[in-house]
Each structure stands twice: as C-alpha cells, then as structure tokens.
PDB file of C-alpha atoms in Angstrom:
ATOM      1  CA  UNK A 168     148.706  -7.477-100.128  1.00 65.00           C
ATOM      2  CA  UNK A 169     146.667 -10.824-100.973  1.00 66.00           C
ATOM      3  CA  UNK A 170     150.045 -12.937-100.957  1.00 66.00           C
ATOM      4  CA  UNK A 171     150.460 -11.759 -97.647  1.00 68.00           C
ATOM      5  CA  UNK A 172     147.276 -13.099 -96.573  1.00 66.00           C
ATOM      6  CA  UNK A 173     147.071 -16.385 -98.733  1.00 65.00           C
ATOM      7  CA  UNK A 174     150.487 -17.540 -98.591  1.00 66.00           C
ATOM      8  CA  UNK A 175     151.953 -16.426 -94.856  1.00 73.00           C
ATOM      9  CA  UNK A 176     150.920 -17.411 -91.243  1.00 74.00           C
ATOM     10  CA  UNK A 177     148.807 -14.253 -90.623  1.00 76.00           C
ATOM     11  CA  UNK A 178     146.722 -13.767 -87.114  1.00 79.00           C
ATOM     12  CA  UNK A 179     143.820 -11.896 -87.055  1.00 84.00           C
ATOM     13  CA  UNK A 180     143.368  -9.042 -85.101  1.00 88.00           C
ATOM     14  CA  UNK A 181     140.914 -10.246 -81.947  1.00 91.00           C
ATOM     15  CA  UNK A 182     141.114 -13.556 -83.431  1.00 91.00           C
ATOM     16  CA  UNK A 183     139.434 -15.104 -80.155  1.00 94.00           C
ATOM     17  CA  UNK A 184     136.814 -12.508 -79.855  1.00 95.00           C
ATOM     18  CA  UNK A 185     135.791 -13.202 -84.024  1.00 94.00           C
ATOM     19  CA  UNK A 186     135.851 -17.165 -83.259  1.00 93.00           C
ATOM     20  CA  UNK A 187     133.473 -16.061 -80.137  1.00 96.00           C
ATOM     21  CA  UNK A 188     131.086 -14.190 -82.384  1.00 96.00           C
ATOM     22  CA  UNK A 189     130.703 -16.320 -85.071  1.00 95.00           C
ATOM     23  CA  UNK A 190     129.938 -19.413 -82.697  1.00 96.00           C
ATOM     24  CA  UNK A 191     127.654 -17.576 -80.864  1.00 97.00           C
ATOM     25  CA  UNK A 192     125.999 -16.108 -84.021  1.00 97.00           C
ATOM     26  CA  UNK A 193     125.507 -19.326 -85.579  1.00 95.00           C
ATOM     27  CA  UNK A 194     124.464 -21.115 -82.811  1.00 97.00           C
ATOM     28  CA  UNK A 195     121.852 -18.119 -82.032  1.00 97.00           C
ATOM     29  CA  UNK A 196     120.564 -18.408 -85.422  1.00 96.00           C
ATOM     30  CA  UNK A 197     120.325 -22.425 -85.790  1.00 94.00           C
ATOM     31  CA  UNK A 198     118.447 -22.647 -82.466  1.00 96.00           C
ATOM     32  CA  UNK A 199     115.837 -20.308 -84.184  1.00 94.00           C
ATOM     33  CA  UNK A 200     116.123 -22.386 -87.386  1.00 92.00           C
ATOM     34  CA  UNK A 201     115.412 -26.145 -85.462  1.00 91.00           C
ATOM     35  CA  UNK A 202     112.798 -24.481 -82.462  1.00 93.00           C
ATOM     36  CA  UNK A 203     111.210 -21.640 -84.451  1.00 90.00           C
ATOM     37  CA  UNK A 204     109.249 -23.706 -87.595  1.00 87.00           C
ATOM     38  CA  UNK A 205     112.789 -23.092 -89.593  1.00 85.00           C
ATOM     39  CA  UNK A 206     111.713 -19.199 -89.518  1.00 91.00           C
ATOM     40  CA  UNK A 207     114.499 -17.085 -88.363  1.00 94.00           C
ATOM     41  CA  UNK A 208     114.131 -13.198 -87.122  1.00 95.00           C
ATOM     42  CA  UNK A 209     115.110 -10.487 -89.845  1.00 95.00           C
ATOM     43  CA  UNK A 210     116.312  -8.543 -86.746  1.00 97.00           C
ATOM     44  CA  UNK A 211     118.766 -11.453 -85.650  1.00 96.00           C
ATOM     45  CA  UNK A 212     119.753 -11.636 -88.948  1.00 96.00           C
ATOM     46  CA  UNK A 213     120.466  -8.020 -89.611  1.00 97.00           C
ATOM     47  CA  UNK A 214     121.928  -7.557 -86.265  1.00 97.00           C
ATOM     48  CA  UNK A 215     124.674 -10.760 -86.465  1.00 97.00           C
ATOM     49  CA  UNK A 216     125.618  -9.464 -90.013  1.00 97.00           C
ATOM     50  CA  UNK A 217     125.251  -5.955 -88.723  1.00 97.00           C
ATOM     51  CA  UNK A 218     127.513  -6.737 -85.689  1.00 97.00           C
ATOM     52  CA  UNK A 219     130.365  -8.968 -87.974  1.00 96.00           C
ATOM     53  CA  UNK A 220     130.683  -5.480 -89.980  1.00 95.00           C
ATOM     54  CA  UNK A 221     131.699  -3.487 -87.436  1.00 96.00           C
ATOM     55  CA  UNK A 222     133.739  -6.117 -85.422  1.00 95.00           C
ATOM     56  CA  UNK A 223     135.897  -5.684 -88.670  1.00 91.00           C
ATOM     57  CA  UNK A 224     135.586  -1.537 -88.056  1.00 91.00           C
ATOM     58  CA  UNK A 225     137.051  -2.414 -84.448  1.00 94.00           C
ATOM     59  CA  UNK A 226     139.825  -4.990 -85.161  1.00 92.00           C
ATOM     60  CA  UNK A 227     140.642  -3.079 -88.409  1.00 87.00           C
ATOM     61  CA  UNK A 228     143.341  -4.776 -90.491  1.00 87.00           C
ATOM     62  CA  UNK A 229     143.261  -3.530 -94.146  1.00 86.00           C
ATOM     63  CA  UNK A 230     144.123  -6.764 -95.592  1.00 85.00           C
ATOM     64  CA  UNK A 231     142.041  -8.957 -93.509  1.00 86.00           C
ATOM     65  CA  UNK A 232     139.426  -6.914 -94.338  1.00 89.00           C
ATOM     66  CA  UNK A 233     139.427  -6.463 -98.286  1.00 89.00           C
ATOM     67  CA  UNK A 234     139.775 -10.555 -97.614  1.00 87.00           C
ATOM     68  CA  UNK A 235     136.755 -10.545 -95.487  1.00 89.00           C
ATOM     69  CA  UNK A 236     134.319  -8.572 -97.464  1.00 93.00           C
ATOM     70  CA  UNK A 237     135.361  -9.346-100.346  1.00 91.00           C
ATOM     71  CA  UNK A 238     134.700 -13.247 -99.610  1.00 90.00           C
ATOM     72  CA  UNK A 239     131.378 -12.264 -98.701  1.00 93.00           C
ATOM     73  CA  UNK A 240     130.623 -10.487-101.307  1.00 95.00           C
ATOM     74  CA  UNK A 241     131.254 -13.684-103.818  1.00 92.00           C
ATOM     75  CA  UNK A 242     129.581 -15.912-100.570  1.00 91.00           C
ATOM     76  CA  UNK A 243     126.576 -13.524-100.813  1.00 93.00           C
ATOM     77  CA  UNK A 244     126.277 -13.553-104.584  1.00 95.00           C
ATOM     78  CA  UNK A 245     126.608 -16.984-105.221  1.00 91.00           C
ATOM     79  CA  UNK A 246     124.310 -18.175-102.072  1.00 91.00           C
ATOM     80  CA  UNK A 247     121.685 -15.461-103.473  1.00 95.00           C
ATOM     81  CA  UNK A 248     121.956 -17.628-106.622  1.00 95.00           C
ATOM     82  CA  UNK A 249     120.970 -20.652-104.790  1.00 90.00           C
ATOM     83  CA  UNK A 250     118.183 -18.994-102.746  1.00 94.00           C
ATOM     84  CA  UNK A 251     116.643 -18.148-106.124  1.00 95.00           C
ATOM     85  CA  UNK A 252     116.620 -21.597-107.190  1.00 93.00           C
ATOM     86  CA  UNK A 253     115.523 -22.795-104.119  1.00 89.00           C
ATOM     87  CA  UNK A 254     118.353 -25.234-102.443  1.00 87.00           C
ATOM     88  CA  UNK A 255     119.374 -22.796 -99.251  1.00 89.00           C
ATOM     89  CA  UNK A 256     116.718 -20.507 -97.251  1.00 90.00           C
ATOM     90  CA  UNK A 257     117.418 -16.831 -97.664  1.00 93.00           C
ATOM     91  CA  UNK A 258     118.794 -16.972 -93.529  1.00 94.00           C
ATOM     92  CA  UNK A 259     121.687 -19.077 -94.686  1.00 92.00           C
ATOM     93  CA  UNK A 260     123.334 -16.741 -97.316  1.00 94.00           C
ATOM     94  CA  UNK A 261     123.433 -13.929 -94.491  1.00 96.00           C
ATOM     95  CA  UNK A 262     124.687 -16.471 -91.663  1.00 95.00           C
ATOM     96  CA  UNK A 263     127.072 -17.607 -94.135  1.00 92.00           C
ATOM     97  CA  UNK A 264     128.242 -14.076 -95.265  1.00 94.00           C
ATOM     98  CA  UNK A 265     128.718 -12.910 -91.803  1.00 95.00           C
ATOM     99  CA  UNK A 266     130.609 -15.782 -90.906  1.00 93.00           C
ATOM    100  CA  UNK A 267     133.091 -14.955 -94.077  1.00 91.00           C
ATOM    101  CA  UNK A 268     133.278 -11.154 -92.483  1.00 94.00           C
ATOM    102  CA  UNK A 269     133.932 -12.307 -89.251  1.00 93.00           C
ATOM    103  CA  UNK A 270     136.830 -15.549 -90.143  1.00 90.00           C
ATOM    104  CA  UNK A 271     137.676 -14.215 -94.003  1.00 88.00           C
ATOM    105  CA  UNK A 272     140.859 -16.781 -93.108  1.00 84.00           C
ATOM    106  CA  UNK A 273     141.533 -19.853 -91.081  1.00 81.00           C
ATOM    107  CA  UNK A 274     142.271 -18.767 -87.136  1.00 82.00           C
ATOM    108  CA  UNK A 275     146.187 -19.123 -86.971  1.00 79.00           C
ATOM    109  CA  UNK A 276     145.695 -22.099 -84.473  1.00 81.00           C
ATOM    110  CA  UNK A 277     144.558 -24.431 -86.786  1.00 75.00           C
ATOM    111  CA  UNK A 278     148.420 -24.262 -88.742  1.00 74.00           C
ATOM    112  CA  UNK A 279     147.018 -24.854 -92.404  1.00 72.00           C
ATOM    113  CA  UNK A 280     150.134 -24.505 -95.329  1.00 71.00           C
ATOM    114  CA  UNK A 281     147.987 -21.482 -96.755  1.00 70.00           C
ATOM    115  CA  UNK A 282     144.112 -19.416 -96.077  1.00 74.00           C
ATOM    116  CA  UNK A 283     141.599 -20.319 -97.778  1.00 74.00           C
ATOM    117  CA  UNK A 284     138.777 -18.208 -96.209  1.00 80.00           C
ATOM    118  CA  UNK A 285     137.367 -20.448 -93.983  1.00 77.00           C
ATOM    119  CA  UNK A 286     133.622 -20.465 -95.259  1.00 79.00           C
ATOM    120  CA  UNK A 287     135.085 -22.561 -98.265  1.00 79.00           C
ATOM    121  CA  UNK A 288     136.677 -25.440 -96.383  1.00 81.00           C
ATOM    122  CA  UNK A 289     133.251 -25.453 -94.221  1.00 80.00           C
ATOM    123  CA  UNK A 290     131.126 -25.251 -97.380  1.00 80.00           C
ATOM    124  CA  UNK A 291     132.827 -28.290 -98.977  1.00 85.00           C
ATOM    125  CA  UNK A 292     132.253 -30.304 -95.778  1.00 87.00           C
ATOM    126  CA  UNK A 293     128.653 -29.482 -95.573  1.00 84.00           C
ATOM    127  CA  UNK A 294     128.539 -30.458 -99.372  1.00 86.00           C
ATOM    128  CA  UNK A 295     129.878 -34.076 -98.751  1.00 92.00           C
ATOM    129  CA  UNK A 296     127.789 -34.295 -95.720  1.00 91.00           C
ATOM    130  CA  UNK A 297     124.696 -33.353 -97.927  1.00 87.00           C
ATOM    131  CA  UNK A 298     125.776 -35.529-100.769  1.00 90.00           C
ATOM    132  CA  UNK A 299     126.380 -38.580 -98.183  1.00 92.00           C
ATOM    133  CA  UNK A 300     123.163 -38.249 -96.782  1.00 90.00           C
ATOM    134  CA  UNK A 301     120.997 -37.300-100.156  1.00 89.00           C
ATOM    135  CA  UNK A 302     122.911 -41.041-101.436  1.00 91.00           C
ATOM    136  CA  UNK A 303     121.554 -42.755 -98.040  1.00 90.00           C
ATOM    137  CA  UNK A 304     117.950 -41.512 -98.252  1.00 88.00           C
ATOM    138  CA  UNK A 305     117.231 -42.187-102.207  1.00 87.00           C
ATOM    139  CA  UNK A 306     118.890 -45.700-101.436  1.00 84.00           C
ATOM    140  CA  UNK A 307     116.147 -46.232 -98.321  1.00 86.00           C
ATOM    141  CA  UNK A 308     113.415 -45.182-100.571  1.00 86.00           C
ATOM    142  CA  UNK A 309     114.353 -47.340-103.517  1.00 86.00           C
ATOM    143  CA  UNK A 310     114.765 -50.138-101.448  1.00 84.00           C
ATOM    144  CA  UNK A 311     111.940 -49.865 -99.765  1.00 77.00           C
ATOM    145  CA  UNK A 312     113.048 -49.449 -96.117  1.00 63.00           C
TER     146      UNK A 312
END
C-alpha cells in the first residue's frame, strides 16, 4: 500500500480541486496573519482544517488518505513541539497540517522520481529561507548597518 504511493506515479483523486483549496486556504489565512496584528480567526482555522478533512471524505482514496493523515499527524505533533517552545505561532501547525491532508503527495504534474508528502519539500525550503535570512540580519547587526 505505501510502496504504491512512495515509489509509483500516483494522481490524486480531484488533484486540481485539493491544489485549489490549499492555495486558497493559505492565502486566506496569511492575509489574516500580515493585515490582522499576526492574529488569525479560530473559526478560519477550524473551518480550512475542518474543510481539508472532508475534501479527503469526498475524493476518498484509501491510500492517499492513510498518507494524508497520517503526515499530519507527525506535521501536527512535531509543529505542536515547536509551538511549545515558541519558534512557530499555534496558526501555523494547523495551516500546515491541513495542507499535509489536503497534498499528503506531490500533484502528479510536478514529475518527481518518488512522493515525499509535499509539506516536507516546502518545510525544508522555508528552513533555508529562514536560515538565509536569520545569517543576513545577525551579520547587519554585528556590523553595525
């Protein structure tokens, strides 16, 4: 069952309409996180995570998702762990964990060798980006710019 999914060219079911909700789910929730004081509604919250769970009920594939849930289950645990020590709001583990329900593997379009689920590849990105930009600002201040 998870060979299937990790090692062969599988397309989700409703593929376009998951890409469609998680775009407009995130972008929903960062406009409230840049215009709203970084304060994001529970009830936007709830209701993205709310809606990526039964998009899954809809489109149901078993193994996409035991994939999906299961990715945001370990997403979930392990961005609760960072919450708790502070280094992501309490908004981002949900955005993040409905984004794993709704893309648990890479769209079929983008031709990778095997699927990760697609939070990973995104998280490691946003890492580097962080890391660049932590290296950039220390540098300013101990320079004195």
């Amino acid at each position: 069952m998870i060979e299937r999914i990790l090692f062969e060219q599988v397309t989700m079911p409703g593929e376009e309409y998951r890409i469609a909700a998680a775009i407009v789910g995130t972008a929903v929730t960062a406009y409230y996180d840049i215009f709203n004081n970084k304060t994001i509604p529970n009830k936007i919250l709830y209701a993205f995570f709310t809606f990526s769970l039964l998009l899954n009920l809809v489109l149901f594939d078993t193994d996409v998702v035991f994939v999906g849930i299961m990715t945001a289950v370990v997403i979930g645990l392990f961005g609760f762990f960072l919450y708790r020590n502070g280094q992501i709001g309490g908004a981002d583990v949900i955005v993040l964990a409905s984004i794993a329900l709704l893309l648990p593997i890479q769209p079929s379009f983008s031709k990778m060798p095997f699927n990760l689920p697609f939070v990973f590849p995104v998280l490691v990105f946003a890492g580097v980006i962080f890391s660049l930009y932590i290296t950039f600002d220390v540098g300013r201040k101990i320079l004195g710019a």
